[in-house]
Amino acid sequence: MVVSSHRNRRDKGNLTLDKAIMDFISALTGHLAWPLLVLFLVLMFRDNLKRLLRHITSFKHGETELTFAEQSEQKLTGGLTGAKKNDIKFQQVVTTNEYYTLYANGTLVQRMSVTSRPGETVMLVFPITFPNEATAVQVVGSTGARVIEITPSNCKIAYPHNETQQTFKLLISGV
């Protein structure tokens, strides 16, 4: 009688352990079922998905938007003709003239001609103030001028003492 009581306790312990294992397996299966099904379907239909993804030009979710373009791939591989390059450039440029170019992504590039003043530091005011920030000033020409400070509306340029007076161009970009 004592042996049977001991065996019943051991069987109840095994049943409790078996139930815990089964509950664990059930919970694991419930959590992994959808990801495994999606992975299986992606692997099964990967060729069809590749063909479908080639035709997607944009994707939007909430505030995030991704845009894909066949022209980007062609541009990277060098497969664009002159007419297509001009068409892409036309789509990217919002407005342009001899003083500035505004691009569709919000970048503004301004052009200025400046005459140097040897040995001086000069504050140059941009023709158009950048709404957010000026990001770069590029000095075009053989001059030793250096940009010391840049703000959305102006920049400070220092000219070397040993330089002769000359005219050069500035390209200022920002957003």
PDB file of C-alpha atoms in Angstrom, residues 21 39 45 64 77 86 107 154 158 169:
ATOM      1  CA  ILE A  21       6.071  21.013 -21.230  1.00  0.00           C
ATOM      2  CA  LEU A  39       8.681  32.894 -44.027  1.00  0.00           C
ATOM      3  CA  PHE A  45       6.734  32.625 -53.844  1.00  0.00           C
ATOM      4  CA  THR A  64       7.302  57.475 -43.632  1.00  0.00           C
ATOM      5  CA  THR A  77      24.507  51.604 -63.947  1.00  0.00           C
ATOM      6  CA  ASN A  86      17.389  65.778 -69.186  1.00  0.00           C
ATOM      7  CA  THR A 107      18.016  71.965 -51.475  1.00  0.00           C
ATOM      8  CA  ASN A 154      25.292  85.258 -44.440  1.00  0.00           C
ATOM      9  CA  ALA A 158      38.753  85.853 -44.526  1.00  0.00           C
ATOM     10  CA  LYS A 169      32.587  82.639 -57.423  1.00  0.00           C
TER      11      LYS A 169
END
